[in-house]
Amino acid sequence: MPEMKPIHMVDVVGQYQKIKTEINEAALRVIGSGQYILGKEVSEFENEIAQYLNVNHGIGCASGTDALMVSMMALGIGQGDEVVTTPFTFAATTETIMLLGAKPIYVDIDPKTFNLDPSKMEAAITKKTKAIIPVHLYGQTVDMDPLVTAANQHNIPIIEDMCQAIGADYKGKKVGGIGTMGCISFFPSKNLGAFGDAGMVVTNDAALAEKLRMIVVHGSRVRYEHEIIGVNSRLDALQAAMLRVKLHYLDKWIEARRKAAMLYNCLFAGSDVVIPYEAPYGRHVFHQYTIRLKNRDQVAQYLSEKKIPYGIYYPISLHMQKAYSAAGKPKGTFPITESAIDEVLSLPMHTELDEEQQKFIVQSILDAMKK
Ligand SMILES: *Cc1c(COP(=O)(O)O)cnc(C)c1O
């Protein structure tokens, strides 16, 4: 029997190998063109993403983190403002809110979806609330209808952090176009990953789109005329050209992820493992396949011994991070998040996984649980 292929958490090289000719051709086209900053590749890619998500505008920027930052800059968020968001996610949301001088106001999560619990949101809204940033974590959509209703009532814009959820939908509508703006990351390990850093903001609002376009190039519309304070956060032309190739495969790759997730679900059937919940209102794109286990650390230790990679996203809640202590809250403030942090375990998930690998991963977890 041939040996099993080594298991990777993500397999960016394996994916590249399959589309190598097209990717190389796109990269060489840009290198030969001399158009390295903005230009046709960037604007075409912006249009293609906008079309894919069914929104009017896409504004490329340098990363998902910058997408969040420039979105808030476009809304004029700054000192003294509050932004309602989740404590259970990557640091970028909290970091950019605080960088702009605003304060993150956390809302605990729903234990099944791991996303901000809309029923707890109303209590977090004050006169100072300038935006709500839900995060579609792991590729599962946030329950948007109650959020949109509350946001409209208070006239507060929603910025969707869809860094892990490009292509996911909510009640048949792609995420990104539900709120006022959507923020995308093309970090290499994301479902649509570049060969470096890249990001984008999408919106249906023409005035915000125009402002965003200025903010990402030093607040300028005409070169050397600066109308507002901006930053240098452009989407690299080389990345845009390669991402254009990959975008053609995204739906197929989402299907491959979903298929792998369904196989994991079947293999775990009848065990004590809490498999990912897929809410009836959304289509999960499985950026992560995240299970819950009471004895998570013991199982993780066993997986390390077996050389099976895994991830813990995220090991520290944002309300207890040192860097963000100005917005910190004591332990016990967000009990659902705090228990998730002790129990979540993300398994290898990518488009190149095979059945034999998945069976080995699941069997190893089941063995570890019996110990
Ligand atoms: C990856 C990610 C980001 C940041 O994206 P970068 O492109 O790495 O800056 C922000 N939010 C979430 C939820 C992410 O997963």
CSV table of C-alpha atoms and ligand atoms in Angstrom, one decimal:
chain,number,residue,atom,x,y,z
A,1,MET,CA,0.0,0.0,0.0
A,2,PRO,CA,1.4,3.4,-0.9
A,3,GLU,CA,2.2,5.6,2.1
A,4,MET,CA,-0.3,8.3,3.1
A,5,LYS,CA,0.6,11.8,1.9
A,6,PRO,CA,1.7,14.1,4.7
A,7,ILE,CA,-1.2,15.9,6.2
A,8,HIS,CA,-1.1,19.7,6.1
A,9,MET,CA,-3.4,22.2,7.9
A,10,VAL,CA,-3.6,24.1,4.6
A,11,ASP,CA,-1.9,23.1,1.3
A,12,VAL,CA,-1.2,26.2,-0.6
A,13,VAL,CA,1.6,24.6,-2.7
A,14,GLY,CA,-0.5,21.6,-3.6
A,15,GLN,CA,-3.2,23.9,-4.8
A,16,TYR,CA,-0.7,26.0,-6.8
A,17,GLN,CA,0.7,22.9,-8.5
A,18,LYS,CA,-2.7,22.1,-10.1
A,19,ILE,CA,-3.0,25.6,-11.7
A,20,LYS,CA,0.7,26.4,-12.0
A,21,THR,CA,0.7,27.2,-15.8
A,22,GLU,CA,-2.1,29.8,-15.5
A,23,ILE,CA,-0.7,31.4,-12.3
A,24,ASN,CA,2.8,31.7,-13.8
A,25,GLU,CA,1.4,33.2,-17.0
A,26,ALA,CA,-0.6,35.8,-15.0
A,27,ALA,CA,2.5,36.7,-12.9
A,28,LEU,CA,4.8,37.0,-15.9
A,29,ARG,CA,2.2,39.1,-17.7
A,30,VAL,CA,2.3,41.7,-14.9
A,31,ILE,CA,6.1,41.6,-14.6
A,32,GLY,CA,6.5,42.1,-18.3
A,33,SER,CA,3.9,45.0,-18.4
A,34,GLY,CA,5.7,47.3,-16.0
A,35,GLN,CA,2.3,48.2,-14.5
A,36,TYR,CA,3.0,47.1,-10.9
A,37,ILE,CA,0.9,49.6,-9.0
A,38,LEU,CA,-2.9,49.7,-9.7
A,39,GLY,CA,-3.8,49.6,-13.4
A,40,LYS,CA,-5.9,47.1,-15.3
A,41,GLU,CA,-5.3,43.9,-13.4
A,42,VAL,CA,-6.4,45.6,-10.1
A,43,SER,CA,-9.5,47.3,-11.6
A,44,GLU,CA,-10.6,44.1,-13.5
A,45,PHE,CA,-10.2,42.0,-10.3
A,46,GLU,CA,-12.2,44.6,-8.3
A,47,ASN,CA,-14.9,44.3,-10.9
A,48,GLU,CA,-14.8,40.6,-10.9
A,49,ILE,CA,-15.1,40.3,-7.1
A,50,ALA,CA,-17.9,42.9,-7.1
A,51,GLN,CA,-19.7,40.8,-9.7
A,52,TYR,CA,-19.1,37.6,-7.9
A,53,LEU,CA,-20.5,39.0,-4.7
A,54,ASN,CA,-23.3,40.9,-6.5
A,55,VAL,CA,-22.3,44.3,-5.1
A,56,ASN,CA,-21.6,47.6,-7.0
A,57,HIS,CA,-18.1,48.4,-5.9
A,58,GLY,CA,-14.8,46.7,-5.0
A,59,ILE,CA,-11.9,48.7,-3.7
A,60,GLY,CA,-8.6,46.8,-3.4
A,61,CYS,CA,-6.3,47.3,-0.5
A,62,ALA,CA,-3.2,45.8,1.0
A,63,SER,CA,-4.8,43.3,3.5
A,64,GLY,CA,-7.9,42.2,5.3
A,65,THR,CA,-6.7,44.2,8.3
A,66,ASP,CA,-6.4,47.3,6.2
A,67,ALA,CA,-9.8,46.7,4.7
A,68,LEU,CA,-11.3,47.0,8.2
A,69,MET,CA,-9.2,50.0,9.0
A,70,VAL,CA,-10.1,52.0,5.8
A,71,SER,CA,-13.8,51.0,6.1
A,72,MET,CA,-13.9,52.6,9.5
A,73,MET,CA,-11.8,55.6,8.3
A,74,ALA,CA,-14.4,56.1,5.5
A,75,LEU,CA,-17.1,56.3,8.2
A,76,GLY,CA,-15.1,58.8,10.1
A,77,ILE,CA,-14.7,56.6,13.1
A,78,GLY,CA,-12.2,57.9,15.7
A,79,GLN,CA,-11.6,59.1,19.2
A,80,GLY,CA,-14.5,58.5,21.6
A,81,ASP,CA,-16.5,56.4,19.3
A,82,GLU,CA,-17.7,52.8,20.0
A,83,VAL,CA,-17.8,49.9,17.7
A,84,VAL,CA,-19.9,46.8,18.6
A,85,THR,CA,-18.1,43.5,17.7
A,86,THR,CA,-17.2,40.0,18.8
A,87,PRO,CA,-14.4,39.0,21.3
A,88,PHE,CA,-14.1,35.6,19.6
A,89,THR,CA,-12.1,36.2,16.5
A,90,PHE,CA,-8.7,37.2,15.1
A,91,ALA,CA,-7.2,40.4,16.6
A,92,ALA,CA,-7.6,42.6,13.4
A,93,THR,CA,-11.1,44.0,14.3
A,94,THR,CA,-10.2,45.0,17.8
A,95,GLU,CA,-6.7,46.2,16.7
A,96,THR,CA,-8.0,48.6,14.0
A,97,ILE,CA,-10.9,49.9,16.1
A,98,MET,CA,-8.4,50.8,18.8
A,99,LEU,CA,-5.8,52.1,16.4
A,100,LEU,CA,-8.3,54.7,15.3
A,101,GLY,CA,-8.9,55.7,18.9
A,102,ALA,CA,-12.3,54.1,19.1
A,103,LYS,CA,-13.4,51.4,21.6
A,104,PRO,CA,-14.5,47.9,20.9
A,105,ILE,CA,-17.7,47.0,22.7
A,106,TYR,CA,-18.0,43.2,22.8
A,107,VAL,CA,-21.1,41.1,22.5
A,108,ASP,CA,-20.8,37.4,23.6
A,109,ILE,CA,-21.2,34.7,20.9
A,110,ASP,CA,-23.8,32.0,20.2
A,111,PRO,CA,-22.4,28.7,21.4
A,112,LYS,CA,-23.5,26.8,18.3
A,113,THR,CA,-22.3,29.2,15.5
A,114,PHE,CA,-19.4,30.9,17.4
A,115,ASN,CA,-20.7,34.1,15.9
A,116,LEU,CA,-21.9,37.3,17.7
A,117,ASP,CA,-25.3,36.6,19.3
A,118,PRO,CA,-27.8,39.1,17.8
A,119,SER,CA,-30.1,38.7,20.8
A,120,LYS,CA,-27.4,40.2,23.1
A,121,MET,CA,-26.5,43.1,20.8
A,122,GLU,CA,-29.2,45.7,21.6
A,123,ALA,CA,-27.7,46.1,25.1
A,124,ALA,CA,-24.3,47.0,23.7
A,125,ILE,CA,-25.6,49.9,21.5
A,126,THR,CA,-25.3,53.4,22.9
A,127,LYS,CA,-25.3,56.9,21.5
A,128,LYS,CA,-21.6,56.5,20.8
A,129,THR,CA,-22.0,53.4,18.6
A,130,LYS,CA,-20.6,54.3,15.2
A,131,ALA,CA,-20.5,50.8,13.6
A,132,ILE,CA,-21.3,47.1,14.2
A,133,ILE,CA,-18.7,44.7,12.9
A,134,PRO,CA,-20.0,41.1,12.8
A,135,VAL,CA,-17.4,38.5,11.8
A,136,HIS,CA,-18.5,35.5,9.7
A,137,LEU,CA,-16.2,33.2,11.7
A,138,TYR,CA,-14.8,30.0,10.2
A,139,GLY,CA,-16.9,30.6,7.0
A,140,GLN,CA,-20.3,30.5,8.8
A,141,THR,CA,-22.5,33.5,8.2
A,142,VAL,CA,-23.7,35.6,11.1
A,143,ASP,CA,-27.5,35.7,11.5
A,144,MET,CA,-27.8,39.1,9.7
A,145,ASP,CA,-31.5,39.9,9.7
A,146,PRO,CA,-31.8,40.9,13.4
A,147,LEU,CA,-28.5,42.8,13.1
A,148,VAL,CA,-29.7,44.7,10.0
A,149,THR,CA,-33.0,45.5,11.7
A,150,ALA,CA,-31.3,46.9,14.8
A,151,ALA,CA,-28.7,48.7,12.8
A,152,ASN,CA,-31.4,50.4,10.7
A,153,GLN,CA,-33.4,51.4,13.8
A,154,HIS,CA,-30.4,53.1,15.2
A,155,ASN,CA,-29.0,54.3,11.9
A,156,ILE,CA,-25.7,52.5,12.5
A,157,PRO,CA,-23.7,51.1,9.6
A,158,ILE,CA,-22.6,47.4,9.5
A,159,ILE,CA,-19.1,46.4,8.4
A,160,GLU,CA,-19.1,42.7,7.6
A,161,ASP,CA,-15.7,41.0,8.4
A,162,MET,CA,-16.0,38.4,5.7
A,163,CYS,CA,-12.2,37.5,5.8
A,164,GLN,CA,-13.0,33.9,6.4
A,165,ALA,CA,-16.2,33.7,4.5
A,166,ILE,CA,-15.9,34.8,0.8
A,167,GLY,CA,-18.6,33.0,-1.1
A,168,ALA,CA,-20.7,32.1,1.9
A,169,ASP,CA,-24.3,33.1,1.7
A,170,TYR,CA,-27.1,34.2,4.0
A,171,LYS,CA,-30.6,33.3,2.9
A,172,GLY,CA,-29.4,32.9,-0.7
A,173,LYS,CA,-27.5,36.2,-0.7
A,174,LYS,CA,-23.7,36.3,-0.7
A,175,VAL,CA,-22.2,37.9,2.4
A,176,GLY,CA,-20.4,41.2,1.9
A,177,GLY,CA,-23.4,43.0,0.3
A,178,ILE,CA,-25.7,42.7,3.3
A,179,GLY,CA,-24.1,45.3,5.5
A,180,THR,CA,-22.9,48.7,4.4
A,181,MET,CA,-19.4,47.4,3.6
A,182,GLY,CA,-17.7,44.0,3.5
A,183,CYS,CA,-14.0,43.4,4.2
A,184,ILE,CA,-12.1,40.6,2.5
A,185,SER,CA,-8.7,39.1,3.2
A,186,PHE,CA,-6.8,37.3,0.5
A,187,PHE,CA,-4.1,36.1,3.0
A,188,PRO,CA,-2.6,32.9,1.5
A,189,SER,CA,-4.5,30.5,3.8
A,190,LYS,CA,-7.9,32.0,3.2
A,191,ASN,CA,-10.4,30.4,0.9
A,192,LEU,CA,-9.3,32.7,-1.9
A,193,GLY,CA,-5.7,33.2,-1.1
A,194,ALA,CA,-3.0,35.3,-2.8
A,195,PHE,CA,0.7,34.7,-2.9
A,196,GLY,CA,1.3,37.3,-0.3
A,197,ASP,CA,-0.9,39.9,1.4
A,198,ALA,CA,-4.0,41.4,-0.2
A,199,GLY,CA,-7.5,42.6,0.7
A,200,MET,CA,-10.6,44.4,-0.6
A,201,VAL,CA,-13.6,46.4,0.7
A,202,VAL,CA,-16.9,45.9,-1.1
A,203,THR,CA,-19.9,48.2,-0.9
A,204,ASN,CA,-23.1,49.2,-2.7
A,205,ASP,CA,-22.7,52.8,-1.5
A,206,ALA,CA,-21.2,55.0,-4.3
A,207,ALA,CA,-20.2,57.8,-2.0
A,208,LEU,CA,-18.3,55.4,0.4
A,209,ALA,CA,-16.7,53.7,-2.6
A,210,GLU,CA,-15.3,57.0,-3.8
A,211,LYS,CA,-14.0,57.9,-0.4
A,212,LEU,CA,-12.4,54.5,0.0
A,213,ARG,CA,-10.7,54.9,-3.3
A,214,MET,CA,-9.1,58.1,-2.1
A,215,ILE,CA,-8.2,56.8,1.4
A,216,VAL,CA,-6.2,53.8,0.0
A,217,VAL,CA,-4.0,56.2,-2.0
A,218,HIS,CA,-3.1,58.9,0.5
A,219,GLY,CA,-6.5,60.6,0.5
A,220,SER,CA,-6.0,61.7,-3.1
A,221,ARG,CA,-8.0,61.7,-6.3
A,222,VAL,CA,-5.7,63.7,-8.4
A,223,ARG,CA,-2.0,63.0,-7.8
A,224,TYR,CA,-0.4,65.3,-5.2
A,225,GLU,CA,-3.8,66.8,-4.3
A,226,HIS,CA,-4.7,65.4,-0.9
A,227,GLU,CA,-8.3,66.0,0.1
A,228,ILE,CA,-8.5,63.8,3.2
A,229,ILE,CA,-6.0,62.0,5.3
A,230,GLY,CA,-5.4,58.6,3.9
A,231,VAL,CA,-2.9,55.7,3.9
A,232,ASN,CA,-0.9,53.8,1.4
A,233,SER,CA,-2.9,50.5,1.1
A,234,ARG,CA,-3.1,49.4,-2.4
A,235,LEU,CA,-3.9,45.9,-3.8
A,236,ASP,CA,-0.7,44.8,-5.5
A,237,ALA,CA,-1.1,44.3,-9.3
A,238,LEU,CA,0.8,41.1,-9.2
A,239,GLN,CA,-1.5,39.6,-6.6
A,240,ALA,CA,-4.5,40.9,-8.4
A,241,ALA,CA,-3.5,39.1,-11.6
A,242,MET,CA,-2.9,35.8,-9.8
A,243,LEU,CA,-6.1,36.2,-7.8
A,244,ARG,CA,-8.1,36.7,-11.0
A,245,VAL,CA,-7.0,33.2,-12.0
A,246,LYS,CA,-7.9,31.7,-8.7
A,247,LEU,CA,-11.3,33.3,-8.6
A,248,HIS,CA,-12.4,31.0,-11.4
A,249,TYR,CA,-11.9,28.1,-9.1
A,250,LEU,CA,-13.4,29.5,-5.9
A,251,ASP,CA,-16.8,27.8,-6.3
A,252,LYS,CA,-15.3,24.5,-7.1
A,253,TRP,CA,-12.9,24.9,-4.1
A,254,ILE,CA,-15.8,25.8,-1.8
A,255,GLU,CA,-17.5,22.6,-2.9
A,256,ALA,CA,-14.4,20.6,-2.2
A,257,ARG,CA,-14.3,22.1,1.4
A,258,ARG,CA,-17.9,21.3,1.9
A,259,LYS,CA,-17.4,17.8,0.7
A,260,ALA,CA,-14.5,17.3,3.1
A,261,ALA,CA,-16.6,18.8,6.0
A,262,MET,CA,-19.5,16.4,5.2
A,263,LEU,CA,-17.1,13.4,5.3
A,264,TYR,CA,-15.7,14.6,8.7
A,265,ASN,CA,-19.3,14.8,9.9
A,266,CYS,CA,-20.1,11.3,8.8
A,267,LEU,CA,-16.9,9.9,10.3
A,268,PHE,CA,-17.7,11.5,13.7
A,269,ALA,CA,-21.3,10.3,13.7
A,270,GLY,CA,-22.2,8.6,16.9
A,271,SER,CA,-19.2,10.0,18.8
A,272,ASP,CA,-19.1,12.6,21.6
A,273,VAL,CA,-17.4,15.1,19.3
A,274,VAL,CA,-19.5,18.2,18.7
A,275,ILE,CA,-19.3,18.7,15.0
A,276,PRO,CA,-19.7,22.2,13.4
A,277,TYR,CA,-23.3,23.4,13.3
A,278,GLU,CA,-24.5,24.7,10.0
A,279,ALA,CA,-27.2,27.3,10.6
A,280,PRO,CA,-30.3,26.8,8.3
A,281,TYR,CA,-30.1,30.4,7.2
A,282,GLY,CA,-26.6,30.2,5.7
A,283,ARG,CA,-24.2,28.2,3.5
A,284,HIS,CA,-21.0,27.5,5.4
A,285,VAL,CA,-17.8,27.7,3.3
A,286,PHE,CA,-15.7,25.9,5.9
A,287,HIS,CA,-12.7,28.1,6.1
A,288,GLN,CA,-12.2,26.1,9.2
A,289,TYR,CA,-13.7,22.8,10.3
A,290,THR,CA,-13.9,23.4,14.0
A,291,ILE,CA,-15.1,20.8,16.6
A,292,ARG,CA,-15.7,21.1,20.3
A,293,LEU,CA,-14.2,18.8,22.9
A,294,LYS,CA,-14.2,18.8,26.7
A,295,ASN,CA,-10.7,17.3,26.8
A,296,ARG,CA,-9.4,19.4,23.9
A,297,ASP,CA,-5.8,19.8,25.2
A,298,GLN,CA,-5.4,16.1,25.8
A,299,VAL,CA,-6.6,15.3,22.3
A,300,ALA,CA,-4.4,18.0,20.8
A,301,GLN,CA,-1.4,16.6,22.5
A,302,TYR,CA,-2.1,13.1,21.0
A,303,LEU,CA,-2.5,14.7,17.5
A,304,SER,CA,0.9,16.3,17.9
A,305,GLU,CA,2.4,12.9,18.7
A,306,LYS,CA,0.8,11.5,15.6
A,307,LYS,CA,2.1,14.4,13.5
A,308,ILE,CA,-1.4,15.6,12.7
A,309,PRO,CA,-1.6,19.3,12.4
A,310,TYR,CA,-4.4,21.2,14.1
A,311,GLY,CA,-5.3,24.8,15.0
A,312,ILE,CA,-6.8,26.5,18.0
A,313,TYR,CA,-8.6,29.6,16.8
A,314,TYR,CA,-8.5,31.4,19.1
A,315,PRO,CA,-6.7,30.6,22.4
A,316,ILE,CA,-7.2,34.0,24.1
A,317,SER,CA,-10.4,36.1,24.0
A,318,LEU,CA,-9.8,39.6,22.8
A,319,HIS,CA,-11.3,41.1,26.0
A,320,MET,CA,-8.4,39.5,27.9
A,321,GLN,CA,-5.5,40.4,25.5
A,322,LYS,CA,-2.7,42.5,27.0
A,323,ALA,CA,-2.5,44.9,24.1
A,324,TYR,CA,-6.2,45.7,24.2
A,325,SER,CA,-6.5,46.1,28.0
A,326,ALA,CA,-7.9,49.6,27.6
A,327,ALA,CA,-11.0,47.8,26.3
A,328,GLY,CA,-10.5,44.8,28.5
A,329,LYS,CA,-13.1,43.1,30.7
A,330,PRO,CA,-12.5,40.7,33.6
A,331,LYS,CA,-12.6,37.0,33.2
A,332,GLY,CA,-16.2,35.8,33.3
A,333,THR,CA,-17.7,38.7,31.4
A,334,PHE,CA,-18.3,36.6,28.2
A,335,PRO,CA,-18.8,33.1,29.5
A,336,ILE,CA,-19.8,31.5,26.1
A,337,THR,CA,-16.6,32.8,24.4
A,338,GLU,CA,-14.5,31.8,27.4
A,339,SER,CA,-15.7,28.2,27.3
A,340,ALA,CA,-15.3,28.1,23.5
A,341,ILE,CA,-11.7,29.1,23.9
A,342,ASP,CA,-11.1,26.0,26.0
A,343,GLU,CA,-12.9,23.6,23.7
A,344,VAL,CA,-12.4,24.5,20.1
A,345,LEU,CA,-10.1,22.4,17.8
A,346,SER,CA,-9.8,23.1,14.1
A,347,LEU,CA,-8.9,20.2,11.9
A,348,PRO,CA,-6.9,20.1,8.6
A,349,MET,CA,-9.2,21.7,6.0
A,350,HIS,CA,-8.3,22.5,2.4
A,351,THR,CA,-9.1,21.5,-1.1
A,352,GLU,CA,-6.4,18.8,-1.4
A,353,LEU,CA,-7.4,16.6,1.6
A,354,ASP,CA,-8.2,13.0,0.7
A,355,GLU,CA,-10.4,10.4,2.3
A,356,GLU,CA,-7.6,8.3,3.7
A,357,GLN,CA,-6.2,11.3,5.5
A,358,GLN,CA,-9.5,12.3,6.9
A,359,LYS,CA,-10.2,8.8,8.2
A,360,PHE,CA,-6.8,8.8,9.9
A,361,ILE,CA,-7.4,12.2,11.5
A,362,VAL,CA,-10.8,11.2,12.8
A,363,GLN,CA,-9.7,7.8,14.1
A,364,SER,CA,-6.8,9.4,15.9
A,365,ILE,CA,-9.2,11.8,17.6
A,366,LEU,CA,-11.5,9.0,18.6
A,367,ASP,CA,-8.6,7.0,20.0
A,368,ALA,CA,-7.4,10.0,22.0
A,369,MET,CA,-10.8,10.5,23.5
A,370,LYS,CA,-10.8,6.9,24.8
A,371,LYS,CA,-7.5,7.4,26.6
B,1,LIG,C1,-7.4,36.9,8.3
B,1,LIG,C2,-8.4,37.7,9.0
B,1,LIG,C3,-8.3,39.1,9.1
B,1,LIG,C4,-7.1,39.8,8.7
B,1,LIG,O1,-6.7,39.6,7.3
B,1,LIG,P1,-5.2,40.0,6.9
B,1,LIG,O2,-5.3,39.9,5.4
B,1,LIG,O3,-4.3,38.9,7.4
B,1,LIG,O4,-4.8,41.3,7.4
B,1,LIG,C5,-9.3,39.8,9.8
B,1,LIG,N1,-10.3,39.2,10.3
B,1,LIG,C6,-10.5,37.8,10.3
B,1,LIG,C7,-11.7,37.2,10.9
B,1,LIG,C8,-9.5,37.1,9.6
B,1,LIG,O5,-9.7,35.7,9.6
